[in-house]
Each structure stands twice: as structure tokens, then as C-alpha cells.
PDB file of C-alpha atoms in Angstrom:
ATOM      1  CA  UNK W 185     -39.405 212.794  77.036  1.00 76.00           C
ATOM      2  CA  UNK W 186     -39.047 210.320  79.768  1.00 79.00           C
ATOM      3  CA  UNK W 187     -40.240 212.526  82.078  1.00 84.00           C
ATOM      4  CA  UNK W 188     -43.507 213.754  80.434  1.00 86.00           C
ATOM      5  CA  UNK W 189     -44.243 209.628  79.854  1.00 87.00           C
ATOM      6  CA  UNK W 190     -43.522 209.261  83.370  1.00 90.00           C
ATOM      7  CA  UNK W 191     -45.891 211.989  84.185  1.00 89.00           C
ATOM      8  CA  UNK W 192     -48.722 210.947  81.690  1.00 88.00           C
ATOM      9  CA  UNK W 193     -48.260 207.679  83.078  1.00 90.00           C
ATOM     10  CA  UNK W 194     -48.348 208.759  86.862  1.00 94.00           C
ATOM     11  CA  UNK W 195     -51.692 211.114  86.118  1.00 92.00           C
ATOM     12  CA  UNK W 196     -53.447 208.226  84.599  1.00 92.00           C
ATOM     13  CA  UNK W 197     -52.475 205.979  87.886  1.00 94.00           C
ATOM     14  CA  UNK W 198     -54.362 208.793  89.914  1.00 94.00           C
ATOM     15  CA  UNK W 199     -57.171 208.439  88.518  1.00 94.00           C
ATOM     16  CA  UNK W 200     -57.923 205.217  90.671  1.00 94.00           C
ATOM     17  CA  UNK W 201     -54.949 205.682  92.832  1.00 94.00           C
ATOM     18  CA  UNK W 202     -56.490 208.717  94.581  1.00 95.00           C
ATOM     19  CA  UNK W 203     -59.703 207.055  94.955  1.00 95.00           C
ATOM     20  CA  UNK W 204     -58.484 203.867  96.156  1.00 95.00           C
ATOM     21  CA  UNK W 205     -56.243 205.796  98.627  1.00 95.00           C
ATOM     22  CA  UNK W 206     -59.259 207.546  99.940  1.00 95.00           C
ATOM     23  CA  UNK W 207     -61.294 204.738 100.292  1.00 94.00           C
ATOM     24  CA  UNK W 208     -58.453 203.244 102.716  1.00 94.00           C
ATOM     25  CA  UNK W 209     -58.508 206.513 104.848  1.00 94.00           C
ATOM     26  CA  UNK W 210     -62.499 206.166 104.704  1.00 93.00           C
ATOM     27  CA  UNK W 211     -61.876 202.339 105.828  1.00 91.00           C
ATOM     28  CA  UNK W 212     -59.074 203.498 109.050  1.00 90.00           C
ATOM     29  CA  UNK W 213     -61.721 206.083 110.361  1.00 91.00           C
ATOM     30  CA  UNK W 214     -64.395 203.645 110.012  1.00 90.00           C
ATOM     31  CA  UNK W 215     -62.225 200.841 111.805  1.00 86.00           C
ATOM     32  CA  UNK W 216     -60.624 203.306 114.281  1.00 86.00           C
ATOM     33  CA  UNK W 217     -64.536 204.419 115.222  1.00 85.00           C
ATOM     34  CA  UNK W 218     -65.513 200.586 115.239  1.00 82.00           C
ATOM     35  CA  UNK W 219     -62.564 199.364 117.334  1.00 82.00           C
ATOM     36  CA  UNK W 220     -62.664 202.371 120.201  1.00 79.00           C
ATOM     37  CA  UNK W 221     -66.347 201.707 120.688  1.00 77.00           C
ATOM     38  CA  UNK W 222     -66.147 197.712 120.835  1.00 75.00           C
ATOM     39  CA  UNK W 223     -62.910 198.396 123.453  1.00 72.00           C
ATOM     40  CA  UNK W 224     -64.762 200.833 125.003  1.00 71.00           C
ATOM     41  CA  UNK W 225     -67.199 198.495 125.958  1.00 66.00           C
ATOM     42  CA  UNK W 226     -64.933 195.290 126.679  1.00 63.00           C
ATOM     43  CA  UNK W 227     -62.178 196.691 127.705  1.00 52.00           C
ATOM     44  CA  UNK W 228     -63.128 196.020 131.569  1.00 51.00           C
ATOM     45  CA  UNK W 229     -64.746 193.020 132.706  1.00 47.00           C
ATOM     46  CA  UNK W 230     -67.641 194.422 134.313  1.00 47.00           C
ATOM     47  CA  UNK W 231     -68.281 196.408 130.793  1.00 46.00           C
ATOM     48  CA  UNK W 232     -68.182 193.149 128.915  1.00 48.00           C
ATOM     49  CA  UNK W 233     -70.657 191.927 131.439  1.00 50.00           C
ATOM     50  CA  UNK W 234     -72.967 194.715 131.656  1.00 46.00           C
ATOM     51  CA  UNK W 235     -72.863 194.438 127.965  1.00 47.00           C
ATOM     52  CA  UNK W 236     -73.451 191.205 127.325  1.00 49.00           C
ATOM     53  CA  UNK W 237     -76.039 191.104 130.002  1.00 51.00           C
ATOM     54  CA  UNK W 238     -77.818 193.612 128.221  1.00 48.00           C
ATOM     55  CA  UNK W 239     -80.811 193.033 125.733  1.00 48.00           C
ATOM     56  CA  UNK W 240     -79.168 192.229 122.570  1.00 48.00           C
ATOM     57  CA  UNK W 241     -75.294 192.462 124.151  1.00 50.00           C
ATOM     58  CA  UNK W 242     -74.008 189.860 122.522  1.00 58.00           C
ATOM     59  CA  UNK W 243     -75.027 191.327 118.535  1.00 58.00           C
ATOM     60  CA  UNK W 244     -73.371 194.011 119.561  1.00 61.00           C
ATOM     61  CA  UNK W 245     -69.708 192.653 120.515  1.00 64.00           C
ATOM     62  CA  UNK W 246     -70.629 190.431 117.535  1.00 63.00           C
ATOM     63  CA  UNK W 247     -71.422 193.547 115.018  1.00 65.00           C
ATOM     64  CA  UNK W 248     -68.326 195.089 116.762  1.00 65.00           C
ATOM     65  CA  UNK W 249     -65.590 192.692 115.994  1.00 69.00           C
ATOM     66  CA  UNK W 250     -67.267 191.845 112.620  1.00 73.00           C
ATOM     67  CA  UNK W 251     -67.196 195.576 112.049  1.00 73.00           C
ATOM     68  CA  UNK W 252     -63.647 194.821 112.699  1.00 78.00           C
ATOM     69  CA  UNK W 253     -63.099 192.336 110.427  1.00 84.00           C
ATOM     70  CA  UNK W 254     -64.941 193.729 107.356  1.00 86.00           C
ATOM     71  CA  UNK W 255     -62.929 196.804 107.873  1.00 87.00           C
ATOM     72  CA  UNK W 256     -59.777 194.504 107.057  1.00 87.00           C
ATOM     73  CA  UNK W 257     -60.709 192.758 104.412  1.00 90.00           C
ATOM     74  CA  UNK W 258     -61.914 195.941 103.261  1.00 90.00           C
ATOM     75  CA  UNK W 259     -58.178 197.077 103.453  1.00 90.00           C
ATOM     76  CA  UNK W 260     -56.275 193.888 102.108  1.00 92.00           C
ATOM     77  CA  UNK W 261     -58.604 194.668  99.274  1.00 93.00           C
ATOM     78  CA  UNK W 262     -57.755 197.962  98.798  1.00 93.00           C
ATOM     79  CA  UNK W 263     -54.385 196.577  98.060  1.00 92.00           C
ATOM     80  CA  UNK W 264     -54.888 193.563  95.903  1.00 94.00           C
ATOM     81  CA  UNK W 265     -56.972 196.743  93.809  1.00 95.00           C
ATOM     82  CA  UNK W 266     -53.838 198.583  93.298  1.00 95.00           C
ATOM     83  CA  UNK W 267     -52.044 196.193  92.185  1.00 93.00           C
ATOM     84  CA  UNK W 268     -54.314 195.107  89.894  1.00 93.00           C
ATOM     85  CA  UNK W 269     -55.307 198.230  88.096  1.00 94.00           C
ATOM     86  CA  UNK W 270     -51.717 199.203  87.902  1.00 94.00           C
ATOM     87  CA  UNK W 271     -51.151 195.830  86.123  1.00 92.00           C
ATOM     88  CA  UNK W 272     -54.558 196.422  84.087  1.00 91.00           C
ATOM     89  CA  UNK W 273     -53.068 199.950  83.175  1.00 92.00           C
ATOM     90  CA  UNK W 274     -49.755 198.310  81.918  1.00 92.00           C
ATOM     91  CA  UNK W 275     -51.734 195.792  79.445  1.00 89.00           C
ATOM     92  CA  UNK W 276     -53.996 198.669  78.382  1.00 87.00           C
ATOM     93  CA  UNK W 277     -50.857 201.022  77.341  1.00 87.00           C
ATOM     94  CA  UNK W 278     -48.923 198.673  75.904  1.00 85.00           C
ATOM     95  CA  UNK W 279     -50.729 195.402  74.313  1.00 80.00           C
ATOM     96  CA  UNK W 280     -54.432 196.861  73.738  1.00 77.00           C
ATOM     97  CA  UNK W 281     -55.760 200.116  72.057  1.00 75.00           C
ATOM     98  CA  UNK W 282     -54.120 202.520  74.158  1.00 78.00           C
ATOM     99  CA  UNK W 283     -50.833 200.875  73.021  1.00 77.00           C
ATOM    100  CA  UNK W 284     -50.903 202.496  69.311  1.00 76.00           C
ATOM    101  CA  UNK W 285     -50.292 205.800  71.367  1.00 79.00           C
ATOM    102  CA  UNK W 286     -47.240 204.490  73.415  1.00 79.00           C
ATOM    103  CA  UNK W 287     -45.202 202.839  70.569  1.00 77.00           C
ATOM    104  CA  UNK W 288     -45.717 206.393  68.420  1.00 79.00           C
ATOM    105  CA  UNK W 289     -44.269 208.291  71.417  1.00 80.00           C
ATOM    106  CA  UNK W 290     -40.779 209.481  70.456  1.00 84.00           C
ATOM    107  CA  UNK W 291     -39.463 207.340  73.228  1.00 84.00           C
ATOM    108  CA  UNK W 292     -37.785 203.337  73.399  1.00 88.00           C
ATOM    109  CA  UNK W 293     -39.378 200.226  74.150  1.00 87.00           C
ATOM    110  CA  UNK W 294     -37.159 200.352  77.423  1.00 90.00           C
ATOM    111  CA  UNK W 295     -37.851 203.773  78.365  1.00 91.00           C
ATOM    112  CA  UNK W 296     -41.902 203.040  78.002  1.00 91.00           C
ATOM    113  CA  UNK W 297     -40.842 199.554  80.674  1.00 92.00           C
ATOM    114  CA  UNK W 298     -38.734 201.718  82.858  1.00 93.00           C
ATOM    115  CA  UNK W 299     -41.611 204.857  83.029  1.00 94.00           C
ATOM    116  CA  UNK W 300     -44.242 201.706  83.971  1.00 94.00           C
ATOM    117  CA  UNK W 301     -41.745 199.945  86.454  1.00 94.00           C
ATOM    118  CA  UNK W 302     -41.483 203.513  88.708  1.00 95.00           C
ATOM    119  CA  UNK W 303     -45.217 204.617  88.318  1.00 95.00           C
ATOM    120  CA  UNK W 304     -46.363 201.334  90.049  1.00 95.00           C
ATOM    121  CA  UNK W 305     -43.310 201.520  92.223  1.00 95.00           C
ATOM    122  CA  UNK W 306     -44.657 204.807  93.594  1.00 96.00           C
ATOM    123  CA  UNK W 307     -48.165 204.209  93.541  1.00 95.00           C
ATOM    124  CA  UNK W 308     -47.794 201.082  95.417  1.00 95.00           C
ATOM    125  CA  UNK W 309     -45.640 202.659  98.059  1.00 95.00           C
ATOM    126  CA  UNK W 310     -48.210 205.067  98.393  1.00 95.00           C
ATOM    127  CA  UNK W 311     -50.860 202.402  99.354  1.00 94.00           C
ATOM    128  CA  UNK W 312     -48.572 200.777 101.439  1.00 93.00           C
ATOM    129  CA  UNK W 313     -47.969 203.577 103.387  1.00 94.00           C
ATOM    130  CA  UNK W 314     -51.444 204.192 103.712  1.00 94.00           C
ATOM    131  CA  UNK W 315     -51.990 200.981 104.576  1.00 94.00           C
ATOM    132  CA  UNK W 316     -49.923 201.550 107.792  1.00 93.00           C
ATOM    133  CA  UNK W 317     -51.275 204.636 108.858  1.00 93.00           C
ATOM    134  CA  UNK W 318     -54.710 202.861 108.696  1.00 92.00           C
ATOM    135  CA  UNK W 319     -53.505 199.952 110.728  1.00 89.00           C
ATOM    136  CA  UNK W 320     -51.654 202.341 113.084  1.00 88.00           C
ATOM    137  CA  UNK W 321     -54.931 204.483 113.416  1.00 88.00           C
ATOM    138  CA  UNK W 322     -57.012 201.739 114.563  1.00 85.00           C
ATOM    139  CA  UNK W 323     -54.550 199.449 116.794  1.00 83.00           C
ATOM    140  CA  UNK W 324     -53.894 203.653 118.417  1.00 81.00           C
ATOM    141  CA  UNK W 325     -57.476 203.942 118.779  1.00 82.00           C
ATOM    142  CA  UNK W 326     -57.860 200.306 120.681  1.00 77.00           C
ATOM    143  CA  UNK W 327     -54.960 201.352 122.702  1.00 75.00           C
ATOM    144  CA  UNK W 328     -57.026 204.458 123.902  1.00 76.00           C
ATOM    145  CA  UNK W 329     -59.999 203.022 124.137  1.00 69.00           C
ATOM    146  CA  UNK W 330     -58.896 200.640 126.123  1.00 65.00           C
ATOM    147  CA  UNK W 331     -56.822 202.585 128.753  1.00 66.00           C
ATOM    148  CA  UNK W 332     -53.435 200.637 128.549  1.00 63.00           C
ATOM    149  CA  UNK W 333     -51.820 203.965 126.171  1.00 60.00           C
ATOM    150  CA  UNK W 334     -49.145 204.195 129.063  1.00 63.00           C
ATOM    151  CA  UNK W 335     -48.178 200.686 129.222  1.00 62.00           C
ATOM    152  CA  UNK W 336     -48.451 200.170 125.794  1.00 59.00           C
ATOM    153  CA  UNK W 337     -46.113 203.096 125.162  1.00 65.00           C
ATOM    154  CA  UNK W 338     -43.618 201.824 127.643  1.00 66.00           C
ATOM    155  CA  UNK W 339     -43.365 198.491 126.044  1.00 64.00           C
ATOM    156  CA  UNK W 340     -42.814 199.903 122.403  1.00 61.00           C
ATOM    157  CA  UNK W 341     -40.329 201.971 124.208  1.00 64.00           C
ATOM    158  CA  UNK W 342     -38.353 199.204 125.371  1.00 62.00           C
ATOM    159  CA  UNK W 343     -38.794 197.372 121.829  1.00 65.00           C
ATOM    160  CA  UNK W 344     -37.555 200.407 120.221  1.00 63.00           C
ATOM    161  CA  UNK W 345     -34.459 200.129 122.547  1.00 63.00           C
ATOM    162  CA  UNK W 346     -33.685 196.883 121.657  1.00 57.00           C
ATOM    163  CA  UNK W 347     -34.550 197.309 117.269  1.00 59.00           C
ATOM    164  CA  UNK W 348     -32.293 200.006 117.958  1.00 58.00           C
ATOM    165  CA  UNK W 349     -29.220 198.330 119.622  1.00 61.00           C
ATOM    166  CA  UNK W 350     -29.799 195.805 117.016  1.00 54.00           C
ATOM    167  CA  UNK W 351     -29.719 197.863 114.252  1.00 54.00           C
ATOM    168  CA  UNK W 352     -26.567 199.469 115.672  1.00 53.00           C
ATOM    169  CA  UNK W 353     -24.789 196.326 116.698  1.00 53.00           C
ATOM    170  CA  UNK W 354     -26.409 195.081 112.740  1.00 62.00           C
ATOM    171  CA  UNK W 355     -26.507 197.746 110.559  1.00 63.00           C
ATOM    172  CA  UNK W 356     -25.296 196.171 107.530  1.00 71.00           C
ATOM    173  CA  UNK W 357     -27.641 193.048 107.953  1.00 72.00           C
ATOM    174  CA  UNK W 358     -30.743 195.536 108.209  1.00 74.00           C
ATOM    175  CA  UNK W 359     -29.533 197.665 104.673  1.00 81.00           C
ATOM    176  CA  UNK W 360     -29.771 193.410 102.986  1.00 79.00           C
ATOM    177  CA  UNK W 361     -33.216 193.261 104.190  1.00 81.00           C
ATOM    178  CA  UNK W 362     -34.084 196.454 102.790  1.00 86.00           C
ATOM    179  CA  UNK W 363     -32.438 196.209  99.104  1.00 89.00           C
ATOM    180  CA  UNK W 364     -33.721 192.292  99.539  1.00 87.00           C
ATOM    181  CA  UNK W 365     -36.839 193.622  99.791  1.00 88.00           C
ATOM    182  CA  UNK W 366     -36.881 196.155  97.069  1.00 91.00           C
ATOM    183  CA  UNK W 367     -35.128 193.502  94.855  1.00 91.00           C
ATOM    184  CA  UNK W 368     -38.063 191.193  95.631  1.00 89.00           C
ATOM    185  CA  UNK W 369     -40.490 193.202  94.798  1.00 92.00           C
ATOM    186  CA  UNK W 370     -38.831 195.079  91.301  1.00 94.00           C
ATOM    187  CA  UNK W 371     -38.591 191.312  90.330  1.00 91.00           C
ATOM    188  CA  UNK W 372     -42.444 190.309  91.178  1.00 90.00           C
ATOM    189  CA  UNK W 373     -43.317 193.314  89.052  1.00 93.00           C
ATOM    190  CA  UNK W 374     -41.264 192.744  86.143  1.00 93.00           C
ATOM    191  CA  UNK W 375     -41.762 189.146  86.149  1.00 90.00           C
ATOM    192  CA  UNK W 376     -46.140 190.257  85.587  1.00 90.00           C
ATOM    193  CA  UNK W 377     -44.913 192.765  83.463  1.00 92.00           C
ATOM    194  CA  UNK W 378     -43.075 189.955  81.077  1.00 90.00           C
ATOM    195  CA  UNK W 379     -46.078 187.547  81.801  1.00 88.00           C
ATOM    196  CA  UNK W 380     -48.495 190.484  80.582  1.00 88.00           C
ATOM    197  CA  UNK W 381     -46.605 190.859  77.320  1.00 88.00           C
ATOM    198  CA  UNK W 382     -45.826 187.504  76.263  1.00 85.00           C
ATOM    199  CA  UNK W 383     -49.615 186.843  76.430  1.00 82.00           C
ATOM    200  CA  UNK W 384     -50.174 189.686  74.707  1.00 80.00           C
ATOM    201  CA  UNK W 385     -47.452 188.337  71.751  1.00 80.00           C
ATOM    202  CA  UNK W 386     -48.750 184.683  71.986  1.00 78.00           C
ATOM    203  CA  UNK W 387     -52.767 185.596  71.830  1.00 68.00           C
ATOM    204  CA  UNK W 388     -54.692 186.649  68.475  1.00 68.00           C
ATOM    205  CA  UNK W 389     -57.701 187.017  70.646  1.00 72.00           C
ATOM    206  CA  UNK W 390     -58.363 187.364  74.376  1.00 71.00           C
ATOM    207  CA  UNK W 391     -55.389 189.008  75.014  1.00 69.00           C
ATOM    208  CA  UNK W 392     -56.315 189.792  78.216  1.00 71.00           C
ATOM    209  CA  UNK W 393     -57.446 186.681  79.363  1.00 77.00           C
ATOM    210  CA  UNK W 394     -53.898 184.816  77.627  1.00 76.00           C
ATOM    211  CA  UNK W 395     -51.985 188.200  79.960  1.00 77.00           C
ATOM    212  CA  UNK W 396     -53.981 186.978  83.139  1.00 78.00           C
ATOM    213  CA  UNK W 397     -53.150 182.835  82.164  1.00 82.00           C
ATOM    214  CA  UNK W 398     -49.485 183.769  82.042  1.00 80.00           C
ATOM    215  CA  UNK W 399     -49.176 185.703  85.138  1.00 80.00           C
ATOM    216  CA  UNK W 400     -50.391 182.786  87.119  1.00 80.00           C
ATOM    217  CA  UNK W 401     -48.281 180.330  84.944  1.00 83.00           C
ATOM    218  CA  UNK W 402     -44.649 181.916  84.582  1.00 81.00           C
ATOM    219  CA  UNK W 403     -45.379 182.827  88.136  1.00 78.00           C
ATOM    220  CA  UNK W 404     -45.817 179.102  88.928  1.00 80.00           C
ATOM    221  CA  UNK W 405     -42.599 178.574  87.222  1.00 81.00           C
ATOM    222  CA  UNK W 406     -40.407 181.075  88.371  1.00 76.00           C
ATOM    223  CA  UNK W 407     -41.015 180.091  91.704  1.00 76.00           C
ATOM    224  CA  UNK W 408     -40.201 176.507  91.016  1.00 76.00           C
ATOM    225  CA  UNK W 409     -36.868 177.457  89.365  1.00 74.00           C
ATOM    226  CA  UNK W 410     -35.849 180.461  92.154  1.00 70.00           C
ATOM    227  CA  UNK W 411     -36.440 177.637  94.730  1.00 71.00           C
ATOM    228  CA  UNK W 412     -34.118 175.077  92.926  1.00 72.00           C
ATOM    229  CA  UNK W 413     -31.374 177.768  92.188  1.00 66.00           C
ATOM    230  CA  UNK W 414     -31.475 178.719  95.756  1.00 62.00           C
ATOM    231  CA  UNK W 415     -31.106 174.929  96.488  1.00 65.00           C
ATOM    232  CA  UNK W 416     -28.119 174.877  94.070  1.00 64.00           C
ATOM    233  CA  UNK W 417     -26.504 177.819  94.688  1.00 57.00           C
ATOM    234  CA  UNK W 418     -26.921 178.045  98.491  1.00 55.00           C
ATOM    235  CA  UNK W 419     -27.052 174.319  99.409  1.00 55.00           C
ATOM    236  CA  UNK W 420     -27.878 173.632 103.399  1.00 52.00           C
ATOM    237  CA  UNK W 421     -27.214 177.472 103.640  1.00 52.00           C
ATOM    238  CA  UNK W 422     -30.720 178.035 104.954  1.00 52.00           C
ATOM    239  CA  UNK W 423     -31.605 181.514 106.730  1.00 49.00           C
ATOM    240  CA  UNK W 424     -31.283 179.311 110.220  1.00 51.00           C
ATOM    241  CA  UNK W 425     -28.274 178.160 109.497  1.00 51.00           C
ATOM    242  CA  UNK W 426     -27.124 181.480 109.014  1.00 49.00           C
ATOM    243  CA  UNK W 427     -28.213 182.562 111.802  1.00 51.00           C
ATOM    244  CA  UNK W 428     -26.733 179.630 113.661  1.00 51.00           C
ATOM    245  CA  UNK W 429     -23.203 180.623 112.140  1.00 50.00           C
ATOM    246  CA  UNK W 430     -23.263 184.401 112.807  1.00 49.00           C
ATOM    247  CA  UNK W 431     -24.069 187.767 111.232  1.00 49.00           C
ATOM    248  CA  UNK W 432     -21.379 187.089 108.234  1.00 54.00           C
ATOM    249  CA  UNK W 433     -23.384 184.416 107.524  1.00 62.00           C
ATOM    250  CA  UNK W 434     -26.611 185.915 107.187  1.00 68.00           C
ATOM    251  CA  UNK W 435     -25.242 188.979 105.320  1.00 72.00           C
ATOM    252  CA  UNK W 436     -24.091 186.499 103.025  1.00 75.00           C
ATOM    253  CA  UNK W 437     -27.374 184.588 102.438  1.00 74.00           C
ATOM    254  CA  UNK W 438     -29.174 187.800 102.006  1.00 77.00           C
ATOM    255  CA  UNK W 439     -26.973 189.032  99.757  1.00 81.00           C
ATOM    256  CA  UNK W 440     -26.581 185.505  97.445  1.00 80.00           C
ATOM    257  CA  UNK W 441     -30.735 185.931  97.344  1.00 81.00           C
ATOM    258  CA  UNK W 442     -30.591 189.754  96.332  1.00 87.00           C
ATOM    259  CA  UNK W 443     -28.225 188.760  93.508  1.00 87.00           C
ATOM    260  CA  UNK W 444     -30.690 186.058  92.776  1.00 85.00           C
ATOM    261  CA  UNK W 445     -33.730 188.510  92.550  1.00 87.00           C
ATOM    262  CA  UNK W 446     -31.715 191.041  91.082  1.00 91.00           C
ATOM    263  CA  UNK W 447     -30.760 188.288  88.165  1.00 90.00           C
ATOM    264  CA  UNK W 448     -33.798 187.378  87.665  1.00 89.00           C
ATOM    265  CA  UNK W 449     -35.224 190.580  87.467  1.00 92.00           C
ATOM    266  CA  UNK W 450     -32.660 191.824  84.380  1.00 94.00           C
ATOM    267  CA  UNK W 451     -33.840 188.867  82.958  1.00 91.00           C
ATOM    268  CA  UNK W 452     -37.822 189.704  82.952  1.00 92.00           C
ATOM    269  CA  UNK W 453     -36.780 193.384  81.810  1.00 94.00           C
ATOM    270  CA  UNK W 454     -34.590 192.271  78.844  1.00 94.00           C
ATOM    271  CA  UNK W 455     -37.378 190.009  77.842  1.00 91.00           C
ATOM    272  CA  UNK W 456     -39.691 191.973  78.010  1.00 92.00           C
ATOM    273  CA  UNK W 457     -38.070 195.252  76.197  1.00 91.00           C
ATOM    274  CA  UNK W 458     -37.475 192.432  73.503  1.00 89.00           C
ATOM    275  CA  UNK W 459     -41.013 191.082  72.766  1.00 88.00           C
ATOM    276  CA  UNK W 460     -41.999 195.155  72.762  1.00 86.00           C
ATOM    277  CA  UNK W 461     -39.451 195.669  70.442  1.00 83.00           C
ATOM    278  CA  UNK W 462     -39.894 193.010  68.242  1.00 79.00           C
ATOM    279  CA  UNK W 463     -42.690 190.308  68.682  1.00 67.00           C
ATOM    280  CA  UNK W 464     -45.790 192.481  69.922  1.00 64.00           C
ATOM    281  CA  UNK W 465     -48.414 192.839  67.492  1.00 62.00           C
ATOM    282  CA  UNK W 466     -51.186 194.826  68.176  1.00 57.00           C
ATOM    283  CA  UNK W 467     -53.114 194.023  64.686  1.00 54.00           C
TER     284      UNK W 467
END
């Protein structure tokens, strides 16, 4: 049954998913036309000239770079809307009229948390994925544009070199980055999640507006109390002193903060399966 909630859950995230992921490959083509015809024009110094010599020259580099800019804010929104809607989806199936369906699925509270948890996992990997092919399709198209593909390909080559002795010389420390990372941002979730509910349990009325108060409030807190546990348990341990001190060190640090995230996370997930379980109250 886990599966088919998973599956109800990921269908309903399509329904703005898809569009919002379209939008972003509507937003790259737009940028990657933009930026190869403002490079295009730029890219040499008699082109600027000739352009900017020319009647209205100077609009157009203007309109070209704003073009530029429009196109990523346009993107950075296309994020913040993910996230957002997957959050709105999460208040709507579980603390507002969509939420009498959920708790008469033959499922548990924790199952319905754990089915949420991996659709917005996935559907924000998808937008950040498609986030980077945008970026990569317009900083290629710049490249082009602007004749430098060869050199520009030569010094990613020699970048690649070195990630790549580092990596090898550094494995382990790149794998703590990585589960750091996915710790980080399983705990972010899960922390909204719990900040969703719990106005949800504390709010008569305007449950929504008491969800979107407590996001912004346990949020504020959280980040208050990671920083002075990291202060505790860590001490002068900062990241440059770990670095200072040697790879040891630094696998060390990033693994003290993973268990921190990792903490804190089972925390937002047990208190959260508990107010579903017990204190939500969708009268």
C-alpha cells in the first residue's frame, strides 16, 4: 500500500512538477538564445564597438544582459516554486480537506510521512537537475558564441584532472560531503514538514497561515540551537581548522555535522508521526 500512496502522491506532484520543469527548459532555450546573440555581438572588441556605435547599440547590450538576468531569476524561481507547492501539497494532504482521504488510507501515520519525504525528494532532484542542464545550456551557448569552446574545454580539462586526483587521493572526504549533503537537506524538509503540522495542531483557523508562521519560526530556532550544538559539540573544530590539521580532521568534522543533521532529522520525523498520530485535528 506504500507503494500505490507513493504513486498517488508522485502523480499529484506532476501535475505542477511537469509544468514547472517545462517552464525551466522554456527559460534555458530562451537564455541560451539570449546569451549567444549578446556574445555574438560583444564577444570581439570591434563588435562591441560597431554595436554600440550603432543607432540604439547600447539598448541592445542593455536588453541583452537584462534578457540575461530575467532569464535567472526566472530560474531561481522556478525552484523556490517547487519547493513550495511540494510543501503546499503536504499541508493540503495531511492538515486540510484532502487530509480526511489520507488518514482513511489503510496505511500509518509514518508510512503517509515517509511516502511525502521521497515524493519531494524526487521531485526536487528533478528540478535540480534541470536546473543544471539549463545553466549548462546557456554558459555552453556563451562559450560558442563567443569562440573560446577550445580553450574553455582545455581548462575544464585540466580542472577535471585535478577534481579527479583529488577525489582519488580523497575519496572518503568527497562520500561526507555527499551524505552531508543529503542529510542536510532530509533534515530541512522534515524540519517544514514538522513546522507544517504543528501549525496545523496549534490553529482552529488559518491553518495555513499558523503552517507558514511556524516554518519561518522553528526554522529560526533550529538554526539557533544547530549552531550552539555545533559550538558545544565541536568547540574551535571549525571546517578551517580541519583543514589546517589534515584530511582525518575534516572527515571527522563532516561526519560529527552529518550525525548532527541526521539527529535532528529523527527528531522532526518522530515529532511529526506523533502530532499525526495523535494531536491533529482536522474538525
Amino acid at each position: 500500500m506504500f507503494l500505490k500512496l507513493f504513486k498517488y502522491d508522485f502523480k499529484a506532484s506532476a501535475r505542477f512538477g511537469v509544468p514547472i520543469l517545462i517552464a525551466v527548459a522554456a527559460a534555458a532555450l530562451i537564455g541560451a538564445v539570449n546569451t549567444g546573440i549578446t556574445v555574438s555581438n560583444v564577444g570581439k572588441e570591434s563588435a562591441f564597438e560597431a554595436v554600440t556605435n550603432a543607432p540604439f547599440g547600447e539598448l541592445l547590450i542593455f536588453l541583452g544582459m537584462g534578457g540575461l538576468m530575467l532569464v535567472s531569476a526566472a530560474l531561481a524561481v522556478a525552484a523556490a516554486v517547487m519547493t513550495v507547492l511540494l510543501l503546499v501539497q503536504y499541508y493540503r494532504s495531511t492538515a486540510a480537506d484532502e487530509a480526511y482521504l489520507t488518514f482513511t488510507l489503510p496505511v500509518t501515520p509514518a508510512q503517509i510521512l515517509w511516502s511525502k519525504l521521497l515524493n519531494t525528494l524526487v521531485w526536487s532532484a528533478f528540478c535540480g537537475i534541470a536546473l543544471f542542464l539549463a545553466g549548462a545550456a546557456i554558459l555552453g551557448t556563451g562559450i560558442t558564441a563567443a569562440g573560446i569552446a577550445e580553450d574553455f574545454i582545455n581548462t575544464f580539462g585540466k580542472m577535471f584532472a585535478f577534481l579527479h586526483s583529488t577525489i582519488h587521493q580523497s575519496g572518503l572526504t568527497v562520500l561526507f560531503v555527499c551524505i552531508l549533503g543529503a542529510a542536510s537537506v532530509v533534515s530541512s524538509y522534515l524540519m517544514m514538514f514538522m513546522a507544517i503540522t504543528f501549525g496545523a495542531v496549534i490553529a482552529r483557523k488559518h491553518k495555513a497561515l499558523a503552517a507558514v508562521a511556524m516554518i519561518f519560526l522553528i526554522n529560526f530556532i533550529m538554526s539557533g540551537i544547530t549552531s550552539v550544538m555545533q559550538i558545544i559539540l565541536l568547540g574551535d573544530f571549525t571546517l578551517k581548522l580541519a583543514f589546517d590539521e589534515g584530511a582525518a580532521n575534516v572527515n571527522l568534522f563532516l561526519l560529527s555535522c552529518t550525525i548532527l543533521h541526521a539527529a535532528f532529522a529523527a527528531v522532526y520525523f518522530l515529532v511529526t508521526r506523533y502530532m499525526l498520530e495523535r494531536k491533529l485535528n482536522l474538525d
